[in-house]
Amino acid sequence: MRKLLLPLALIALVAFPFVAQSEYLLRLVNIGIIYAILAVSLNFVMGAAGQISLGHAGFFGIGAYTAAILTSGGSGQLFWPVFLLSGVTAGIAGLIIGVPALRLKGHYLAFGTLGFGEIIRIVLYNWREVTRGTDGIGRIPSPELFGFEFDTDQKYYFLCIAALMMALWLSHRTQASKYGRGFAALRDAELAAGTTGVNVTRLKILAFVVSSIIAGCAGSLYSHLVGFISPDTFTFEVTAQVLSMVLIGGIGTTFGPVLGAVFIIGLPEVLRVSKEYYQVIYGAGVAFAVLFMPQGLLGLLRRKTATQVPSIADGGAEDEISITDPAIERLRSPELATEAGRRDRVMLGIKDLTCRFGGLVAIGDLSMEVRAGTIHALIGPNGAGKSTLINLVSGVYARPAGTMTFDGQAVEENTSWKLADLGIARTFQNLRSFSSLTVMDNVLVGCRSAKPAGWSAVMLDTAASKNEEADLRATAEAALRFVGLWKVRDVPVSALPHEQQRLVEIARALAMRPKMVLLDEPAAGMNPTEVERLITYIEKMKAIGITVLIVEHNMPFVMRVADRITVLSFGKKIADDVPAAIRAHPDVISAYLGKRGVAKEVQNAVA
Ligand code: ADP
Ligand code: MG
């Protein structure tokens, strides 16, 4: 039955304009398709990349006016080059908007883009020499190809369908590729995306530019369809309508926006009897959809299947890889493989690092060294500055003062994905999984190929792109097997218990082939069996040459695994020594451990 669905749909698509006899209906459908393209484009930036944009009427208008200005009164053959040019001008506007928008998030971004849309509308009204203001621009020719004119709605329909197919294909290929995973990571947990090596800036700009190119092309289609345009068409109402299409259809899905367009454009036709109530019904409908169907119509249509999470009570032991497995090389930085003998060098060096939050000194003049290939623990009471230090080293916070070296190189970089590229990977104290992705896809976000395929290769799904994907998957498999999660690879990460999501973060970090891994309280919430397993993983990391900096409260655990311990209190280093000496350190016992009982626990652990 499903097999028949696609051919039937295609036949229906092709037959429609010949069956539909009413010019009105055909015009409505063509406008609907153009809006669907706009919705696909908005979904690209909002659904896929999670960046709210309320300026879409602006990009649509720029595309429409580019086409109108350049072809008005001219030949229909101009349509083709100008169609592309409309995409380009809107794309440039997207770039101009995208760059400052990088600094804005959430509501601020929404307002910023809303302002952009308004500015475009005002320019269209007032730049009379070019746009002819309220008079509008007419005599926009019908497209012409080898003498064939697309001069009726019936003919134009096929142009619109072709453009919609292209937009859908672009959106689908993007979502199915490494770019789609990057977008999802950006949307679900931007900080973690950055520290996992995703170039957040580039992806955001890419999302804005591609989205506005598509919107610009839709604008050009619109101009040539209606033949006359004026600024009244490109108001916020367009944006609001397109936004409802995306929300009602299913944000973040490939076909949802199209479904939403059918609904929003079709609904007023069905509701015609009560035209005066239409606005009310429409508004209530959108509110209902947003409140009660977060997945949109497409989410309702999809069969709900409860996720079966395979049990990994045995820790997935049979799937685990040992350090002698050749696949382990996929996780080991090539630089570590050749330098295993130089374990004594300094991997991370920090000097006079200070970080303030208002009046609070979270880290004060801190200097410390972490030696390569060791497990270095960072302990201290709550609020001592441990997580802040990890955030500074991984580029989540900018380093205001102090110097940092990594593997012998001075580090000027403050950007998280650049630090990730240097070989610094991390996990988070508060889980930051890419919650809409599967376990496998979470880990894949961290994987990099030695031969990355370019954007066009990925869109065309060439052999090079397929090879890259296979390579990335093999690395992700090694990382998942490292921590015994192979069995749950296809489960949505959010279906896993928290302790296992922590392991997913570790696998994601290992997939980056890091030189150093920063673990912020990885054992939080784990039972003793799980902690034991975690210890074996951390020791396995050390065995393959990875330097580990671990923040942990579980003292027996720390005393067992750590080669060296740094103790922080109120942002100051109060001790830095081997575990046996830390146990006996009077300052540590009084300042940090305080209570006798804890001190005793520490002593027992080391004894
Ligand atoms: P911990 O050692 O428990 O990980 P943190 O590094 O999280 O401690 O916090 C150190 C101090 O800095 C705390 O007093 C905390 O409230 C403060 N702090 C941490 N991050 C921020 C922030 N982003 N803004 C303001 N204060 C912060
Ligand atoms: Mg902390």
XYZ file of C-alpha atoms and ligand atoms in Angstrom:
635
model
C 0.000 0.000 0.000
C 2.768 2.379 0.964
C 4.571 1.546 -2.269
C 1.572 2.633 -4.287
C 1.269 5.887 -2.403
C 4.136 7.712 -4.076
C 3.214 6.930 -7.722
C -0.405 7.777 -6.978
C 0.597 11.067 -5.410
C 2.747 11.870 -8.437
C -0.088 11.087 -10.848
C -2.423 13.263 -8.815
C 0.138 16.099 -8.840
C 0.544 15.972 -12.614
C -3.128 15.449 -13.376
C -4.395 18.186 -11.060
C -4.077 21.237 -13.357
C -5.810 19.364 -16.185
C -8.677 18.260 -13.995
C -9.105 21.532 -12.158
C -11.122 23.652 -14.510
C -11.429 26.793 -12.415
C -8.863 29.523 -12.941
C -9.546 30.665 -9.421
C -8.658 27.309 -7.943
C -5.469 27.081 -9.994
C -4.364 30.544 -8.914
C -5.094 29.670 -5.322
C -3.040 26.482 -5.592
C -0.121 28.303 -7.216
C -0.083 30.937 -4.504
C -0.367 28.111 -1.987
C 2.678 26.375 -3.444
C 4.686 29.596 -3.313
C 3.706 29.972 0.331
C 4.661 26.348 0.907
C 8.121 27.135 -0.475
C 8.313 30.064 1.923
C 7.284 27.785 4.763
C 9.963 25.261 3.828
C 12.457 28.100 3.863
C 11.328 29.383 7.263
C 11.405 25.844 8.614
C 15.006 25.591 7.453
C 16.143 28.341 9.786
C 13.595 27.871 12.565
C 12.830 24.187 12.635
C 16.189 22.792 11.663
C 18.546 25.318 13.198
C 16.269 26.616 15.954
C 16.775 30.284 15.080
C 13.581 32.307 15.304
C 13.129 34.517 12.264
C 10.203 36.880 11.934
C 11.552 38.738 8.938
C 10.625 36.331 6.225
C 8.316 38.726 4.415
C 11.453 40.853 3.963
C 13.421 38.172 2.123
C 10.323 37.293 0.108
C 9.920 40.973 -0.808
C 13.559 41.406 -1.793
C 13.289 38.432 -4.144
C 9.995 39.640 -5.580
C 11.254 43.198 -6.154
C 14.550 42.029 -7.668
C 12.521 40.083 -10.226
C 10.034 42.880 -10.795
C 12.588 45.676 -11.185
C 14.830 43.733 -13.547
C 12.176 42.226 -15.807
C 9.310 44.739 -15.832
C 8.389 45.368 -19.450
C 11.128 42.984 -20.612
C 11.256 39.561 -22.161
C 10.014 36.430 -20.397
C 13.360 34.805 -21.042
C 14.842 37.083 -18.411
C 12.964 35.060 -15.825
C 15.609 32.341 -15.543
C 18.746 34.348 -14.766
C 16.751 36.798 -12.659
C 15.158 33.943 -10.700
C 18.633 32.927 -9.563
C 19.589 36.545 -8.978
C 16.545 37.039 -6.750
C 17.809 34.169 -4.645
C 21.239 35.762 -4.529
C 20.039 39.229 -3.459
C 17.838 37.730 -0.751
C 20.763 35.489 0.234
C 22.995 38.545 0.620
C 20.328 40.161 2.801
C 20.249 36.937 4.795
C 23.987 37.171 5.280
C 23.741 40.795 6.387
C 21.016 39.856 8.865
C 22.621 36.582 9.857
C 25.868 38.090 11.103
C 24.428 40.503 13.691
C 21.722 37.960 14.503
C 24.494 35.693 15.764
C 24.673 37.844 18.845
C 20.972 37.603 19.521
C 19.102 34.697 20.989
C 15.490 33.723 21.529
C 13.117 36.652 21.867
C 15.794 39.176 20.983
C 16.458 37.422 17.721
C 12.718 37.344 17.064
C 12.500 41.116 17.578
C 15.639 41.777 15.558
C 14.360 39.881 12.547
C 10.902 41.374 12.962
C 12.536 44.803 12.713
C 14.348 43.737 9.582
C 11.077 42.741 7.923
C 9.589 46.137 8.775
C 12.632 47.991 7.475
C 12.341 46.229 4.133
C 8.666 47.117 3.898
C 9.401 50.762 4.681
C 12.183 50.856 2.099
C 9.828 49.373 -0.499
C 7.341 52.159 0.267
C 9.760 55.044 0.282
C 12.562 54.327 -2.170
C 10.291 55.478 -4.939
C 12.957 55.876 -7.651
C 13.599 52.153 -7.587
C 10.465 50.542 -6.194
C 7.920 53.123 -7.402
C 6.493 53.187 -3.890
C 2.773 52.628 -3.490
C 2.276 52.655 -7.270
C 3.911 49.260 -7.382
C 5.578 47.619 -10.356
C 3.567 46.063 -13.168
C 4.172 44.511 -16.572
C 6.196 41.681 -15.075
C 6.429 39.177 -17.930
C 5.462 35.511 -17.823
C 8.484 33.217 -17.891
C 9.433 31.890 -21.300
C 11.547 28.903 -22.242
C 12.443 28.125 -25.891
C 9.361 29.936 -27.076
C 7.092 28.228 -24.548
C 5.325 30.745 -22.344
C 4.184 29.961 -18.834
C 1.350 32.399 -19.273
C -1.537 30.551 -17.653
C -1.927 29.303 -14.130
C -2.147 25.794 -15.544
C 1.330 26.055 -17.051
C 2.752 28.033 -14.174
C 1.668 25.293 -11.808
C 4.469 23.060 -13.069
C 7.082 25.746 -12.453
C 5.818 26.138 -8.908
C 5.806 22.394 -8.290
C 9.363 22.085 -9.632
C 10.559 24.870 -7.344
C 8.802 23.321 -4.348
C 10.400 19.950 -5.104
C 13.825 21.584 -5.176
C 13.246 23.343 -1.891
C 12.021 20.119 -0.292
C 14.938 18.184 -1.657
C 17.386 20.761 -0.279
C 15.684 20.674 3.087
C 15.547 16.875 3.151
C 19.166 16.352 2.135
C 20.300 18.876 4.702
C 18.374 17.248 7.502
C 19.566 13.768 6.553
C 23.234 14.783 6.520
C 25.937 15.903 8.892
C 24.657 19.447 8.471
C 21.269 18.374 9.757
C 22.891 16.821 12.809
C 24.853 20.010 13.328
C 21.658 22.078 13.100
C 19.882 19.797 15.549
C 22.814 20.057 17.955
C 22.705 23.841 17.662
C 18.969 23.858 18.313
C 18.992 21.392 21.225
C 22.079 22.524 23.137
C 24.095 25.307 21.569
C 26.842 25.293 24.206
C 27.423 21.589 23.848
C 27.340 21.881 20.058
C 30.226 24.344 20.270
C 32.313 22.266 22.645
C 31.642 19.220 20.449
C 33.363 21.023 17.590
C 30.341 22.298 15.677
C 31.158 25.646 14.131
C 28.088 27.368 15.514
C 28.715 30.669 13.721
C 29.085 29.086 10.319
C 26.014 26.907 10.708
C 23.827 29.785 11.852
C 24.890 31.910 8.914
C 24.402 28.969 6.573
C 20.875 28.494 7.904
C 20.011 32.171 7.416
C 21.544 32.379 3.966
C 20.056 29.177 2.546
C 16.697 30.042 4.040
C 16.690 33.527 2.546
C 17.840 32.272 -0.856
C 14.825 29.980 -0.961
C 12.537 32.814 0.193
C 13.999 35.113 -2.483
C 13.332 32.560 -5.211
C 9.782 32.199 -3.935
C 9.467 35.993 -4.244
C 10.544 35.877 -7.863
C 7.994 33.135 -8.607
C 5.341 35.270 -6.975
C 6.149 38.374 -9.062
C 6.010 36.519 -12.354
C 2.803 34.775 -11.383
C 0.822 37.868 -10.423
C 2.479 40.285 -12.850
C 2.109 43.273 -10.536
C 3.468 43.844 -7.039
C 3.304 46.575 -4.443
C 4.689 46.892 -0.917
C 1.309 45.934 0.584
C 1.986 42.308 -0.210
C 5.114 42.044 1.900
C 3.855 42.815 5.375
C 4.212 40.999 8.635
C 0.970 39.206 7.781
C 2.893 37.088 5.305
C 5.426 36.154 7.960
C 2.677 35.342 10.427
C 0.892 33.153 7.917
C 4.040 31.295 6.941
C 4.936 30.895 10.592
C 1.549 29.309 11.300
C 2.071 26.945 8.375
C 5.319 25.757 9.893
C 3.868 25.407 13.380
C 0.656 23.719 12.305
C 2.324 21.393 9.825
C 5.125 20.272 12.076
C 8.225 22.299 12.804
C 11.530 20.649 11.984
C 10.040 18.070 9.623
C 10.537 17.987 5.866
C 6.911 17.797 4.729
C 5.226 19.471 7.677
C 5.449 22.997 6.200
C 3.746 21.813 2.998
C 0.962 20.205 4.974
C 0.637 23.433 6.955
C 0.407 25.443 3.727
C -2.363 23.209 2.392
C -4.194 23.703 5.653
C -3.765 27.460 6.004
C -4.483 28.255 2.363
C -7.253 25.679 2.067
C -9.041 26.432 5.324
C -10.509 29.835 4.365
C -12.002 28.215 1.252
C -13.749 25.611 3.342
C -14.766 28.170 5.950
C -16.093 30.644 3.417
C -19.625 30.535 4.725
C -18.505 32.239 7.876
C -16.024 34.680 6.438
C -16.451 37.145 9.278
C -15.578 34.457 11.795
C -12.644 33.218 9.798
C -10.069 35.316 11.641
C -11.376 34.079 14.969
C -11.329 30.450 13.906
C -7.919 30.894 12.351
C -6.444 32.483 15.455
C -7.959 29.898 17.764
C -6.758 27.125 15.474
C -3.179 28.342 15.509
C -3.247 28.753 19.285
C -4.691 25.260 19.634
C -2.046 23.792 17.354
C 0.791 25.435 19.218
C -0.544 24.396 22.605
C -1.736 20.881 21.916
C 0.192 19.602 18.946
C 3.812 20.580 19.431
C 4.720 18.180 16.628
C 2.116 19.668 14.309
C -0.195 17.772 11.982
C 2.625 15.555 10.805
C 3.220 14.506 14.386
C -0.421 13.464 14.648
C -0.255 11.436 11.467
C 2.830 9.557 12.510
C 2.060 6.367 14.334
C 3.034 6.626 17.950
C 5.336 3.807 18.947
C 6.671 3.622 22.447
C 10.435 3.483 22.395
C 11.824 0.148 23.406
C 15.065 0.753 25.224
C 17.241 -2.357 25.128
C 18.517 -3.224 28.561
C 22.183 -2.680 29.095
C 22.132 -3.888 32.664
C 25.273 -5.865 31.916
C 26.857 -2.598 30.865
C 26.763 -3.763 27.269
C 29.866 -5.746 28.194
C 29.737 -8.108 25.241
C 29.808 -5.174 22.842
C 32.561 -3.286 24.572
C 35.923 -2.823 22.931
C 39.201 -3.187 24.731
C 42.229 -1.015 24.146
C 43.827 -3.706 21.976
C 40.995 -3.543 19.458
C 42.178 -1.877 16.226
C 38.993 0.248 16.204
C 40.343 2.076 19.246
C 42.674 3.971 16.898
C 39.603 5.776 15.595
C 39.308 7.437 18.994
C 42.946 8.113 19.647
C 44.291 11.375 18.336
C 46.986 10.554 15.744
C 49.293 12.874 17.666
C 48.877 10.808 20.818
C 49.606 7.557 19.027
C 53.041 8.765 18.027
C 53.922 10.524 21.250
C 52.922 7.936 23.806
C 56.422 7.994 25.199
C 56.326 11.657 26.144
C 53.918 11.281 28.980
C 55.668 13.665 31.240
C 54.980 16.821 29.321
C 52.409 19.388 30.383
C 49.125 18.942 28.520
C 47.224 21.841 30.060
C 48.987 24.792 31.618
C 47.110 27.642 33.283
C 48.714 30.750 34.653
C 47.168 33.539 36.716
C 43.677 32.771 35.494
C 40.974 34.985 36.962
C 37.259 34.975 36.335
C 34.740 37.266 38.013
C 30.984 37.326 37.981
C 30.119 40.833 39.109
C 31.737 41.134 42.518
C 32.210 37.401 42.904
C 35.650 36.017 42.168
C 34.847 32.538 40.848
C 38.478 31.836 39.927
C 41.232 33.967 41.436
C 44.788 34.011 40.095
C 44.785 30.311 39.511
C 47.867 28.561 38.160
C 47.957 24.827 37.618
C 49.324 22.140 35.345
C 47.850 18.916 34.111
C 50.417 16.409 32.904
C 49.844 14.494 29.703
C 48.407 11.026 29.992
C 47.402 11.389 33.638
C 44.099 11.418 35.436
C 43.954 14.721 37.252
C 41.155 15.341 39.712
C 39.735 18.730 40.604
C 37.964 18.785 43.948
C 36.535 21.402 46.268
C 33.261 22.310 47.930
C 30.217 23.426 45.966
C 30.783 26.826 44.413
C 34.576 26.487 44.588
C 34.888 27.287 40.888
C 35.468 23.834 39.442
C 32.848 24.035 36.731
C 33.894 27.607 36.009
C 37.428 26.399 35.369
C 36.156 23.742 32.974
C 34.006 26.340 31.237
C 37.031 28.611 30.845
C 39.251 25.863 29.478
C 36.626 24.640 27.020
C 35.694 28.098 25.749
C 32.192 28.198 27.212
C 33.289 31.327 29.076
C 35.808 33.737 27.608
C 39.057 33.866 29.568
C 39.284 37.440 30.812
C 42.792 37.316 32.262
C 45.604 34.829 32.443
C 47.364 32.606 29.975
C 46.694 29.081 28.915
C 48.853 26.558 27.098
C 47.683 23.309 25.582
C 50.104 20.574 24.587
C 52.990 22.999 24.469
C 51.221 25.715 22.470
C 50.010 29.023 23.830
C 46.254 29.200 23.363
C 44.803 32.554 22.343
C 41.550 31.045 21.170
C 38.409 31.535 23.174
C 35.957 29.927 20.809
C 34.655 26.587 21.963
C 34.782 24.773 18.625
C 38.308 25.974 17.963
C 39.391 24.663 21.349
C 37.594 21.429 20.451
C 39.654 21.279 17.261
C 42.814 21.623 19.335
C 41.849 18.429 21.135
C 39.886 19.559 24.187
C 36.651 17.642 24.735
C 34.286 17.803 27.682
C 31.104 16.610 29.341
C 28.705 18.781 31.343
C 27.715 18.729 34.986
C 24.127 19.441 33.927
C 23.395 17.114 31.043
C 23.529 18.707 27.650
C 22.513 15.997 25.242
C 21.141 16.768 21.804
C 17.738 15.692 22.991
C 15.968 15.330 19.662
C 18.628 12.994 18.266
C 19.307 9.302 18.749
C 22.252 8.099 20.802
C 24.154 7.352 17.595
C 23.470 10.803 16.130
C 24.535 12.475 19.363
C 27.907 10.803 19.068
C 28.100 11.448 15.323
C 27.978 15.184 16.002
C 31.401 14.806 17.605
C 32.922 12.818 14.727
C 35.149 14.497 12.157
C 36.440 12.918 8.998
C 39.962 13.366 7.701
C 38.406 13.963 4.290
C 35.321 16.073 4.894
C 32.908 16.226 1.972
C 31.862 19.713 0.878
C 28.360 21.099 0.914
C 27.518 20.348 -2.702
C 28.880 16.799 -2.386
C 26.656 16.233 0.634
C 23.595 17.703 -1.097
C 24.142 15.506 -4.153
C 24.971 12.534 -1.905
C 28.044 11.675 -3.970
C 30.356 8.718 -3.347
C 32.710 11.003 -1.427
C 29.879 12.025 0.868
C 28.763 8.408 1.385
C 32.326 7.380 2.221
C 32.638 10.175 4.711
C 29.391 9.171 6.393
C 30.559 5.534 6.636
C 33.823 6.718 8.141
C 32.042 8.886 10.706
C 29.735 6.006 11.635
C 32.659 3.673 12.214
C 34.172 6.222 14.603
C 30.873 6.672 16.411
C 30.577 2.907 16.747
C 34.010 2.707 18.371
C 33.068 5.481 20.799
C 29.769 3.814 21.700
C 31.465 0.458 22.193
C 34.048 2.148 24.390
C 31.389 2.915 26.979
C 29.133 -0.092 26.380
C 26.302 1.813 24.697
C 26.292 0.084 21.326
C 23.042 -1.712 22.073
C 21.110 1.511 22.602
C 22.520 3.336 19.576
C 19.165 3.767 17.843
C 17.255 4.909 20.901
C 16.362 8.618 21.214
C 18.877 9.877 23.742
C 16.148 11.425 25.879
C 14.678 7.948 26.475
C 17.809 6.897 28.368
C 18.209 7.288 32.132
C 20.441 10.177 33.170
C 23.432 8.040 34.102
C 23.481 6.587 30.630
C 23.092 10.011 29.053
C 26.275 10.931 30.902
C 27.987 8.036 29.151
C 26.606 9.284 25.831
C 28.308 12.614 26.542
C 31.533 10.759 27.228
C 31.204 8.813 23.967
C 30.463 12.077 22.150
C 33.647 13.553 23.633
C 35.730 10.498 22.709
C 34.435 10.555 19.132
C 36.239 13.895 18.743
C 39.578 12.060 19.113
C 40.575 14.420 21.899
C 43.938 14.773 23.551
C 42.246 15.756 26.754
C 38.804 15.115 28.186
C 37.262 17.307 30.885
C 34.658 15.408 32.913
C 32.434 17.531 35.155
C 30.969 15.251 37.834
C 30.461 12.269 35.548
C 29.422 9.923 38.377
C 26.568 12.100 39.639
C 23.479 9.951 40.101
C 25.251 6.676 39.361
C 24.913 3.592 41.569
C 28.058 1.804 42.799
C 28.016 -0.725 39.941
C 27.757 2.078 37.405
C 30.551 3.976 39.122
C 32.762 0.892 38.886
C 32.070 0.718 35.180
C 32.787 4.422 34.786
C 36.128 3.915 36.500
C 37.097 1.257 33.965
C 36.215 3.648 31.131
C 38.286 6.440 32.629
C 41.206 4.082 33.085
C 40.763 2.939 29.496
C 41.012 6.572 28.374
C 44.248 6.949 30.261
C 45.531 3.693 28.785
C 45.188 5.022 25.255
C 46.999 8.215 26.179
C 44.117 10.621 26.748
C 44.642 13.140 29.530
C 41.656 13.290 31.881
C 40.680 16.210 34.091
C 37.849 15.107 36.321
C 35.679 17.017 38.781
C 34.202 14.646 41.305
C 32.674 14.629 44.780
C 32.894 10.898 45.356
C 36.113 10.808 47.405
C 36.857 7.068 47.331
C 36.470 7.262 43.562
C 38.806 10.260 43.262
C 41.408 8.769 45.568
C 41.400 5.586 43.547
C 41.706 6.908 40.004
C 43.557 10.192 40.317
C 47.270 10.520 39.708
C 47.146 13.999 41.076
C 44.574 16.189 42.765
C 44.070 19.944 42.760
C 41.893 21.336 45.521
C 39.972 24.567 44.990
C 38.222 26.631 47.599
C 36.524 29.928 46.774
C 38.326 30.045 43.459
C 41.753 29.653 45.043
C 44.040 26.677 44.822
C 44.673 25.413 48.341
C 46.508 22.214 47.507
C 47.916 20.368 44.521
C 49.501 16.997 45.146
C 49.322 13.220 44.850
C 46.286 11.594 46.531
C 48.203 10.331 49.567
C 49.472 13.820 50.359
C 46.061 15.406 49.791
C 44.570 12.998 52.289
C 46.965 14.265 54.918
C 46.915 17.929 53.938
C 45.681 19.939 56.941
C 44.283 22.817 54.847
C 42.313 20.424 52.725
C 40.871 18.658 55.699
C 39.823 21.866 57.403
C 38.845 23.995 54.421
C 37.278 21.474 52.170
C 36.516 18.231 53.921
C 35.592 20.001 57.122
C 33.513 17.328 58.684
C 35.464 14.578 60.370
C 33.417 11.845 58.796
C 34.332 12.846 55.284
C 37.977 13.146 56.164
C 37.839 9.668 57.533
C 36.195 8.395 54.391
C 39.068 9.839 52.385
C 41.663 8.263 54.619
C 39.968 4.903 54.423
C 39.812 5.107 50.688
C 43.513 5.707 50.329
C 44.582 3.308 53.005
P 31.576 24.376 41.423
O 32.927 24.261 42.021
O 30.512 23.884 42.332
O 31.490 23.745 40.081
P 31.055 26.810 39.977
O 32.262 26.926 39.157
O 29.836 26.310 39.297
O 31.337 25.920 41.262
O 30.709 28.195 40.598
C 31.660 29.008 41.246
C 30.994 30.284 41.688
O 30.740 31.082 40.557
C 29.664 30.051 42.359
O 29.548 30.981 43.418
C 28.661 30.337 41.287
O 27.473 30.811 41.816
C 29.376 31.381 40.458
N 29.024 31.292 39.064
C 29.307 30.271 38.219
N 28.874 30.523 36.982
C 28.286 31.741 37.028
C 27.630 32.562 36.048
N 27.511 32.185 34.770
N 27.146 33.751 36.465
C 27.267 34.148 37.751
N 27.863 33.430 38.697
C 28.374 32.227 38.360
Mg 30.213 22.359 39.331
